[in-house]
Amino acid sequence: MSGLTIHKGQNCQFTQTLAPMKRNNRKEAKQTVFFTNPVHIVTANAVVGNKEAQGPLKGYFRRIKEDIKLGEKNFERAEILMFDEAVRTAFNEAKPIVGDVQLLISGDLLNQMTTSSYVARNLQLPHLGVYSACSTYTEALSLGSVFLDAGHFDTVACATASHFATAERQFRYPLEYGCQRPPYAQWTVTAAGCCVLSSKGTGPLIKSATLGKVVDFGQNDLSNMGAAMAPAAMDTMCALFEETGLQPDDFDMILTGDLGKLGSDILRDLMREQGYTLGQNYHDCGCLIYSVDQNCYQGGSGAGCSASVINEFVIPRLCSGEYRRVAYLATGALMSTQSCYQGETIPCVSHGIIMEGE
Amino acid sequence: MSGLTIHKGQNCQFTQTLAPMKRNNRKEAKQTVFFTNPVHIVTANAVVGNKEAQGPLKGYFRRIKEDIKLGEKNFERAEILMFDEAVRTAFNEAKPIVGDVQLLISGDLLNQMTTSSYVARNLQLPHLGVYSACSTYTEALSLGSVFLDAGHFDTVACATASHFATAERQFRYPLEYGCQRPPYAQWTVTAAGCCVLSSKGTGPLIKSATLGKVVDFGQNDLSNMGAAMAPAAMDTMCALFEETGLQPDDFDMILTGDLGKLGSDILRDLMREQGYTLGQNYHDCGCLIYSVDQNCYQGGSGAGCSASVINEFVIPRLCSGEYRRVAYLATGALMSTQSCYQGETIPCVSHGIIMEGE
């Protein structure tokens, strides 16, 4: 971590200071878990809103909601329905190949992860709620892979969702306020993604999971998530390269979750300081999903952002053999509105996985 | 599930109905994961508030905060400090026995689980955020055991916390309102608990984890958590007995998380309908932690409730050999205030583990 100091934020005015705990250096602080048994991505899909369907990836999204309220009374219910459709579609597509899903691991951005729980109550199967904001999807994929690799289940589903209107209301301002957005803001993606992993069947393999540390560089602007999350992405990406022994060039694609344009530029700089040059194979899901003329400023964000891009754009390319190896590091900002109002900075995390074609 | 129908709540007025998914019956819907390699509870501790320290378990709690604001500006920061103390104490106690903790799995009740993340940012080790409300502790213990059993890590910490004042403000009313509480209400426990699990060392063993399904019987009163959670506890407890082949009498203690008096009475009735009679060995952490004269009505609740009771009261008895086998089923209500205001009912979940003396 030469040249960079991870601190806990300048505005955090605890009467009693929480000192960082002294730990061994990275060599002993292992973050990567390797899967020796097959963990196939059997099926993956996403349900997206109309704005996402008009972006650069419009040719890839198959399930599109023109009305992002889905005919419901409120956006929260629309998010539940969208999540439910993604989950059921994945379950139904997987069933002829690997049978019934045995465990659902999911989460979302809303307080107490209600979207996820309200979908799970109709599924009658074990459910684990996980939360790491927009990194929830890679956390779920990591845990699902651990369960399958260990032989506890044969088939596990991982899912996440976000919705522009519910996220704006909860984290910033209700849409009706008509607030102006700063140029460094991102646009929460309206999308739900679900994939089914199995130790049986066929499909791309999850080879390893690098579990992220919570990192806080002192950013405290609720609109500038990219700058807050870039250091977390850097931290996990370094661990991923170091612990797998792979270099940036060994991947057909290196994808971060939703740093956006500004955040991914910062990440390139941070990685350069660490001795890694991210080349043309580095992309960010937040940058891929919207075009400049869609007025989304720095790009997309939200737990559904990388889930939809990975599920509908990247995994099919791994299936077809176009890509052989992909690193996918979703990134999450772990603040709440209350913590920010109380003067706290924004801690972030990034969990990364490596996927390979069969 | 004879005699009981799991439905999705009478007040849930979706324009489009989410039908429960048809699944195999319980015989094939496995919920229990068994650990064949040793998963020791090396150390466990809790930090509790003054009210908890005056209850029936006052002789057991070792770390007590007389001022539940801990000298901070607000209760949220106090919760962070309390959580931090529990985590560091467990880490320090475990270090001479099994070395450094390699992974932290934690969660709490606050929106976006800020307590947990704000503690994790100072620890510089991989962190997984998990959420299942007051069942978070057993979810964390289950996942920690899976990681250790599979050999991915040697030492994993699991932690959770809750705070009366932060929970009241977030889920019900700020304390300053002086709201009257209904007689069926529970009192959110001010406590943080952390334990260190390891495949090395000594200590009681986690033998299995039964992962809960999300269950909703249609209860929609934010103050009556016990009635909402009892069906989830019943569902998981039945799965635990069926899949482990054990009967209620095979346990020295069967503990639910925080159903409170009303909720645990309902659970006894529900279990009787399922053919299981819960005897004198059945207890509820919410009932154990407060005495009647403390005006906590139905008893304690909150993610810190069962964590503190298990860590300071039950685990020491497993260590000493007084108990040989304990079933611990924490219970969580997965609503948010917004979901309840929007007319939704309260989905609940319960994850259960079996602990045995060495």
PDB file of C-alpha atoms in Angstrom, chain A residues 123-317:
ATOM      1  CA  LEU A 123     -39.965 -19.158  -2.647  1.00  0.00           C
ATOM      2  CA  GLN A 124     -40.039 -21.582   0.276  1.00  0.00           C
ATOM      3  CA  LEU A 125     -36.357 -22.342   0.229  1.00  0.00           C
ATOM      4  CA  PRO A 126     -33.483 -21.431   2.563  1.00  0.00           C
ATOM      5  CA  HIS A 127     -32.449 -17.816   2.195  1.00  0.00           C
ATOM      6  CA  LEU A 128     -29.335 -15.946   3.233  1.00  0.00           C
ATOM      7  CA  GLY A 129     -29.424 -12.168   3.176  1.00  0.00           C
ATOM      8  CA  VAL A 130     -26.108 -10.521   2.345  1.00  0.00           C
ATOM      9  CA  TYR A 131     -25.229  -6.850   2.150  1.00  0.00           C
ATOM     10  CA  SER A 132     -22.292  -4.988   0.795  1.00  0.00           C
ATOM     11  CA  ALA A 133     -24.206  -2.297  -1.139  1.00  0.00           C
ATOM     12  CA  CYS A 134     -23.361  -2.454  -4.840  1.00  0.00           C
ATOM     13  CA  SER A 135     -20.879  -5.263  -4.165  1.00  0.00           C
ATOM     14  CA  THR A 136     -23.679  -7.516  -2.944  1.00  0.00           C
ATOM     15  CA  TYR A 137     -23.726  -9.554  -6.160  1.00  0.00           C
ATOM     16  CA  THR A 138     -20.089 -10.648  -5.911  1.00  0.00           C
ATOM     17  CA  GLU A 139     -20.532 -11.315  -2.180  1.00  0.00           C
ATOM     18  CA  ALA A 140     -23.477 -13.581  -3.014  1.00  0.00           C
ATOM     19  CA  LEU A 141     -21.547 -15.294  -5.821  1.00  0.00           C
ATOM     20  CA  SER A 142     -18.585 -15.848  -3.502  1.00  0.00           C
ATOM     21  CA  LEU A 143     -20.722 -17.413  -0.791  1.00  0.00           C
ATOM     22  CA  GLY A 144     -22.707 -19.496  -3.268  1.00  0.00           C
ATOM     23  CA  SER A 145     -19.449 -20.843  -4.667  1.00  0.00           C
ATOM     24  CA  VAL A 146     -18.197 -21.707  -1.176  1.00  0.00           C
ATOM     25  CA  PHE A 147     -21.374 -23.708  -0.450  1.00  0.00           C
ATOM     26  CA  LEU A 148     -21.166 -25.574  -3.777  1.00  0.00           C
ATOM     27  CA  ASP A 149     -17.432 -26.190  -3.633  1.00  0.00           C
ATOM     28  CA  ALA A 150     -17.871 -27.690  -0.161  1.00  0.00           C
ATOM     29  CA  GLY A 151     -20.660 -29.961  -1.414  1.00  0.00           C
ATOM     30  CA  HIS A 152     -23.359 -28.638   0.928  1.00  0.00           C
ATOM     31  CA  PHE A 153     -25.768 -27.949  -1.922  1.00  0.00           C
ATOM     32  CA  ASP A 154     -25.923 -28.813  -5.630  1.00  0.00           C
ATOM     33  CA  THR A 155     -27.664 -25.685  -6.855  1.00  0.00           C
ATOM     34  CA  VAL A 156     -27.591 -22.176  -5.423  1.00  0.00           C
ATOM     35  CA  ALA A 157     -29.088 -18.959  -6.794  1.00  0.00           C
ATOM     36  CA  CYS A 158     -27.578 -15.507  -6.296  1.00  0.00           C
ATOM     37  CA  ALA A 159     -29.562 -12.356  -6.912  1.00  0.00           C
ATOM     38  CA  THR A 160     -29.599  -8.633  -6.389  1.00  0.00           C
ATOM     39  CA  ALA A 161     -31.493  -5.570  -7.551  1.00  0.00           C
ATOM     40  CA  SER A 162     -31.612  -1.811  -7.486  1.00  0.00           C
ATOM     41  CA  HIS A 163     -34.091   0.781  -8.701  1.00  0.00           C
ATOM     42  CA  PHE A 164     -33.393   4.388  -9.592  1.00  0.00           C
ATOM     43  CA  ALA A 165     -36.475   5.829  -7.922  1.00  0.00           C
ATOM     44  CA  THR A 166     -36.285   3.840  -4.677  1.00  0.00           C
ATOM     45  CA  ALA A 167     -32.572   4.540  -4.299  1.00  0.00           C
ATOM     46  CA  GLU A 168     -32.959   8.260  -4.982  1.00  0.00           C
ATOM     47  CA  ARG A 169     -35.752   8.548  -2.437  1.00  0.00           C
ATOM     48  CA  GLN A 170     -33.827   6.621   0.179  1.00  0.00           C
ATOM     49  CA  PHE A 171     -30.282   7.898  -0.293  1.00  0.00           C
ATOM     50  CA  ARG A 172     -30.742  11.376  -1.770  1.00  0.00           C
ATOM     51  CA  TYR A 173     -34.042  13.100  -2.564  1.00  0.00           C
ATOM     52  CA  PRO A 174     -37.429  11.858  -3.761  1.00  0.00           C
ATOM     53  CA  LEU A 175     -37.739  12.357  -7.525  1.00  0.00           C
ATOM     54  CA  GLU A 176     -40.624  14.802  -7.030  1.00  0.00           C
ATOM     55  CA  TYR A 177     -38.221  17.352  -5.508  1.00  0.00           C
ATOM     56  CA  GLY A 178     -36.617  17.734  -8.922  1.00  0.00           C
ATOM     57  CA  CYS A 179     -33.176  18.146  -7.369  1.00  0.00           C
ATOM     58  CA  GLN A 180     -30.266  19.111  -9.554  1.00  0.00           C
ATOM     59  CA  ARG A 181     -27.593  16.462  -9.697  1.00  0.00           C
ATOM     60  CA  PRO A 182     -23.904  17.365  -9.537  1.00  0.00           C
ATOM     61  CA  PRO A 183     -21.776  16.452 -12.581  1.00  0.00           C
ATOM     62  CA  TYR A 184     -19.910  13.789 -10.628  1.00  0.00           C
ATOM     63  CA  ALA A 185     -23.123  11.955  -9.714  1.00  0.00           C
ATOM     64  CA  GLN A 186     -24.050   8.531 -10.991  1.00  0.00           C
ATOM     65  CA  TRP A 187     -27.429   7.129 -11.949  1.00  0.00           C
ATOM     66  CA  THR A 188     -28.773   4.164  -9.988  1.00  0.00           C
ATOM     67  CA  VAL A 189     -29.555   1.425 -12.470  1.00  0.00           C
ATOM     68  CA  THR A 190     -33.066  -0.009 -12.510  1.00  0.00           C
ATOM     69  CA  ALA A 191     -32.316  -3.684 -12.850  1.00  0.00           C
ATOM     70  CA  ALA A 192     -32.485  -7.042 -11.128  1.00  0.00           C
ATOM     71  CA  GLY A 193     -30.137  -9.899 -11.860  1.00  0.00           C
ATOM     72  CA  CYS A 194     -30.152 -13.532 -10.839  1.00  0.00           C
ATOM     73  CA  CYS A 195     -27.929 -16.434 -11.724  1.00  0.00           C
ATOM     74  CA  VAL A 196     -28.013 -20.088 -10.794  1.00  0.00           C
ATOM     75  CA  LEU A 197     -24.770 -21.768  -9.801  1.00  0.00           C
ATOM     76  CA  SER A 198     -24.381 -25.509  -9.695  1.00  0.00           C
ATOM     77  CA  SER A 199     -21.798 -28.191  -9.159  1.00  0.00           C
ATOM     78  CA  LYS A 200     -23.581 -30.091 -11.919  1.00  0.00           C
ATOM     79  CA  GLY A 201     -24.443 -29.031 -15.468  1.00  0.00           C
ATOM     80  CA  THR A 202     -22.351 -26.869 -17.738  1.00  0.00           C
ATOM     81  CA  GLY A 203     -21.413 -23.225 -18.074  1.00  0.00           C
ATOM     82  CA  PRO A 204     -18.567 -20.876 -17.154  1.00  0.00           C
ATOM     83  CA  LEU A 205     -16.770 -21.619 -13.897  1.00  0.00           C
ATOM     84  CA  ILE A 206     -16.177 -19.447 -10.859  1.00  0.00           C
ATOM     85  CA  LYS A 207     -12.564 -20.201  -9.977  1.00  0.00           C
ATOM     86  CA  SER A 208     -11.885 -17.939  -7.019  1.00  0.00           C
ATOM     87  CA  ALA A 209     -13.332 -15.242  -4.810  1.00  0.00           C
ATOM     88  CA  THR A 210     -11.333 -12.400  -3.294  1.00  0.00           C
ATOM     89  CA  LEU A 211     -13.132 -11.054  -0.241  1.00  0.00           C
ATOM     90  CA  GLY A 212     -12.730  -7.352   0.234  1.00  0.00           C
ATOM     91  CA  LYS A 213     -11.639  -5.292   3.202  1.00  0.00           C
ATOM     92  CA  VAL A 214     -13.638  -2.236   4.228  1.00  0.00           C
ATOM     93  CA  VAL A 215     -11.665   0.798   3.078  1.00  0.00           C
ATOM     94  CA  ASP A 216     -12.348   4.465   3.786  1.00  0.00           C
ATOM     95  CA  PHE A 217     -10.333   7.260   2.204  1.00  0.00           C
ATOM     96  CA  GLY A 218     -12.361  10.047   3.799  1.00  0.00           C
ATOM     97  CA  GLN A 219     -14.829  10.886   1.020  1.00  0.00           C
ATOM     98  CA  ASN A 220     -18.153  12.087   2.432  1.00  0.00           C
ATOM     99  CA  ASP A 221     -20.220  13.278  -0.542  1.00  0.00           C
ATOM    100  CA  LEU A 222     -23.282  11.067  -1.011  1.00  0.00           C
ATOM    101  CA  SER A 223     -23.348  11.955  -4.699  1.00  0.00           C
ATOM    102  CA  ASN A 224     -19.762  11.038  -5.429  1.00  0.00           C
ATOM    103  CA  MET A 225     -19.724   7.296  -5.008  1.00  0.00           C
ATOM    104  CA  GLY A 226     -17.078   6.630  -7.632  1.00  0.00           C
ATOM    105  CA  ALA A 227     -14.380   8.510  -5.764  1.00  0.00           C
ATOM    106  CA  ALA A 228     -15.323   6.779  -2.517  1.00  0.00           C
ATOM    107  CA  MET A 229     -15.320   3.282  -3.991  1.00  0.00           C
ATOM    108  CA  ALA A 230     -12.186   3.429  -6.158  1.00  0.00           C
ATOM    109  CA  PRO A 231      -9.774   2.818  -3.226  1.00  0.00           C
ATOM    110  CA  ALA A 232     -11.753  -0.278  -2.198  1.00  0.00           C
ATOM    111  CA  ALA A 233     -11.601  -1.587  -5.762  1.00  0.00           C
ATOM    112  CA  MET A 234      -7.851  -0.936  -5.810  1.00  0.00           C
ATOM    113  CA  ASP A 235      -7.344  -2.746  -2.518  1.00  0.00           C
ATOM    114  CA  THR A 236      -9.194  -5.885  -3.618  1.00  0.00           C
ATOM    115  CA  MET A 237      -7.766  -5.826  -7.139  1.00  0.00           C
ATOM    116  CA  CYS A 238      -4.214  -5.774  -5.758  1.00  0.00           C
ATOM    117  CA  ALA A 239      -5.050  -8.698  -3.473  1.00  0.00           C
ATOM    118  CA  LEU A 240      -6.607 -10.572  -6.397  1.00  0.00           C
ATOM    119  CA  PHE A 241      -3.528 -10.152  -8.587  1.00  0.00           C
ATOM    120  CA  GLU A 242      -1.103 -10.945  -5.759  1.00  0.00           C
ATOM    121  CA  GLU A 243      -2.886 -13.985  -4.423  1.00  0.00           C
ATOM    122  CA  THR A 244      -3.817 -15.585  -7.743  1.00  0.00           C
ATOM    123  CA  GLY A 245      -0.445 -14.807  -9.329  1.00  0.00           C
ATOM    124  CA  LEU A 246      -2.231 -13.409 -12.383  1.00  0.00           C
ATOM    125  CA  GLN A 247      -1.469 -10.113 -14.099  1.00  0.00           C
ATOM    126  CA  PRO A 248      -3.874  -7.651 -15.754  1.00  0.00           C
ATOM    127  CA  ASP A 249      -2.928  -9.007 -19.185  1.00  0.00           C
ATOM    128  CA  ASP A 250      -3.993 -12.513 -18.193  1.00  0.00           C
ATOM    129  CA  PHE A 251      -7.635 -11.497 -18.375  1.00  0.00           C
ATOM    130  CA  ASP A 252      -9.837 -10.961 -21.410  1.00  0.00           C
ATOM    131  CA  MET A 253     -11.735  -8.488 -19.332  1.00  0.00           C
ATOM    132  CA  ILE A 254     -11.320  -6.862 -15.933  1.00  0.00           C
ATOM    133  CA  LEU A 255     -14.578  -5.334 -14.805  1.00  0.00           C
ATOM    134  CA  THR A 256     -15.341  -3.176 -11.827  1.00  0.00           C
ATOM    135  CA  GLY A 257     -18.906  -2.856 -10.626  1.00  0.00           C
ATOM    136  CA  ASP A 258     -20.015   0.718 -10.797  1.00  0.00           C
ATOM    137  CA  LEU A 259     -17.213   3.188 -10.264  1.00  0.00           C
ATOM    138  CA  GLY A 260     -18.460   5.259 -13.180  1.00  0.00           C
ATOM    139  CA  LYS A 261     -16.223   7.379 -15.383  1.00  0.00           C
ATOM    140  CA  LEU A 262     -14.628   9.420 -12.601  1.00  0.00           C
ATOM    141  CA  GLY A 263     -14.212   6.462 -10.258  1.00  0.00           C
ATOM    142  CA  SER A 264     -12.642   4.233 -12.883  1.00  0.00           C
ATOM    143  CA  ASP A 265     -10.215   6.998 -13.876  1.00  0.00           C
ATOM    144  CA  ILE A 266      -9.241   7.267 -10.214  1.00  0.00           C
ATOM    145  CA  LEU A 267      -8.839   3.484 -10.049  1.00  0.00           C
ATOM    146  CA  ARG A 268      -6.465   3.501 -13.049  1.00  0.00           C
ATOM    147  CA  ASP A 269      -4.340   6.082 -11.247  1.00  0.00           C
ATOM    148  CA  LEU A 270      -4.421   4.216  -7.950  1.00  0.00           C
ATOM    149  CA  MET A 271      -3.485   0.947  -9.647  1.00  0.00           C
ATOM    150  CA  ARG A 272      -0.623   2.620 -11.480  1.00  0.00           C
ATOM    151  CA  GLU A 273       0.730   3.775  -8.124  1.00  0.00           C
ATOM    152  CA  GLN A 274       0.604   0.132  -7.035  1.00  0.00           C
ATOM    153  CA  GLY A 275       2.552  -0.986 -10.093  1.00  0.00           C
ATOM    154  CA  TYR A 276      -0.311  -2.304 -12.217  1.00  0.00           C
ATOM    155  CA  THR A 277      -1.254  -0.760 -15.552  1.00  0.00           C
ATOM    156  CA  LEU A 278      -4.855  -1.376 -16.464  1.00  0.00           C
ATOM    157  CA  GLY A 279      -5.097  -1.557 -20.234  1.00  0.00           C
ATOM    158  CA  GLN A 280      -7.829  -1.748 -22.834  1.00  0.00           C
ATOM    159  CA  ASN A 281      -9.253  -4.857 -21.184  1.00  0.00           C
ATOM    160  CA  TYR A 282     -10.333  -2.874 -18.134  1.00  0.00           C
ATOM    161  CA  HIS A 283     -13.940  -1.716 -18.108  1.00  0.00           C
ATOM    162  CA  ASP A 284     -16.513  -0.557 -15.607  1.00  0.00           C
ATOM    163  CA  CYS A 285     -20.117  -1.758 -15.677  1.00  0.00           C
ATOM    164  CA  GLY A 286     -21.295   1.737 -14.725  1.00  0.00           C
ATOM    165  CA  CYS A 287     -19.571   3.163 -17.800  1.00  0.00           C
ATOM    166  CA  LEU A 288     -20.801   0.419 -20.114  1.00  0.00           C
ATOM    167  CA  ILE A 289     -24.484   0.647 -19.331  1.00  0.00           C
ATOM    168  CA  TYR A 290     -25.303   4.268 -20.288  1.00  0.00           C
ATOM    169  CA  SER A 291     -24.154   6.447 -23.164  1.00  0.00           C
ATOM    170  CA  VAL A 292     -23.060  10.066 -22.710  1.00  0.00           C
ATOM    171  CA  ASP A 293     -26.253  11.438 -24.297  1.00  0.00           C
ATOM    172  CA  GLN A 294     -28.397   9.772 -21.639  1.00  0.00           C
ATOM    173  CA  ASN A 295     -27.449  12.445 -19.092  1.00  0.00           C
ATOM    174  CA  CYS A 296     -26.344   9.998 -16.459  1.00  0.00           C
ATOM    175  CA  TYR A 297     -23.148  11.955 -15.856  1.00  0.00           C
ATOM    176  CA  GLN A 298     -20.521   9.514 -14.552  1.00  0.00           C
ATOM    177  CA  GLY A 299     -22.570   6.442 -15.451  1.00  0.00           C
ATOM    178  CA  GLY A 300     -24.572   3.786 -13.681  1.00  0.00           C
ATOM    179  CA  SER A 301     -24.448   2.566 -10.099  1.00  0.00           C
ATOM    180  CA  GLY A 302     -26.528   0.325  -7.859  1.00  0.00           C
ATOM    181  CA  ALA A 303     -26.508  -3.348  -7.002  1.00  0.00           C
ATOM    182  CA  GLY A 304     -28.398  -4.121 -10.212  1.00  0.00           C
ATOM    183  CA  CYS A 305     -25.841  -2.340 -12.411  1.00  0.00           C
ATOM    184  CA  SER A 306     -23.042  -4.859 -12.507  1.00  0.00           C
ATOM    185  CA  ALA A 307     -25.461  -7.773 -11.989  1.00  0.00           C
ATOM    186  CA  SER A 308     -27.295  -6.946 -15.229  1.00  0.00           C
ATOM    187  CA  VAL A 309     -24.146  -6.189 -17.219  1.00  0.00           C
ATOM    188  CA  ILE A 310     -22.396  -9.363 -16.064  1.00  0.00           C
ATOM    189  CA  ASN A 311     -25.435 -11.571 -16.515  1.00  0.00           C
ATOM    190  CA  GLU A 312     -26.505 -10.389 -19.952  1.00  0.00           C
ATOM    191  CA  PHE A 313     -23.296  -9.109 -21.524  1.00  0.00           C
ATOM    192  CA  VAL A 314     -20.295 -10.868 -19.993  1.00  0.00           C
ATOM    193  CA  ILE A 315     -21.478 -14.369 -19.065  1.00  0.00           C
ATOM    194  CA  PRO A 316     -22.849 -15.087 -22.580  1.00  0.00           C
ATOM    195  CA  ARG A 317     -19.393 -14.223 -23.961  1.00  0.00           C
TER     196      ARG A 317
END
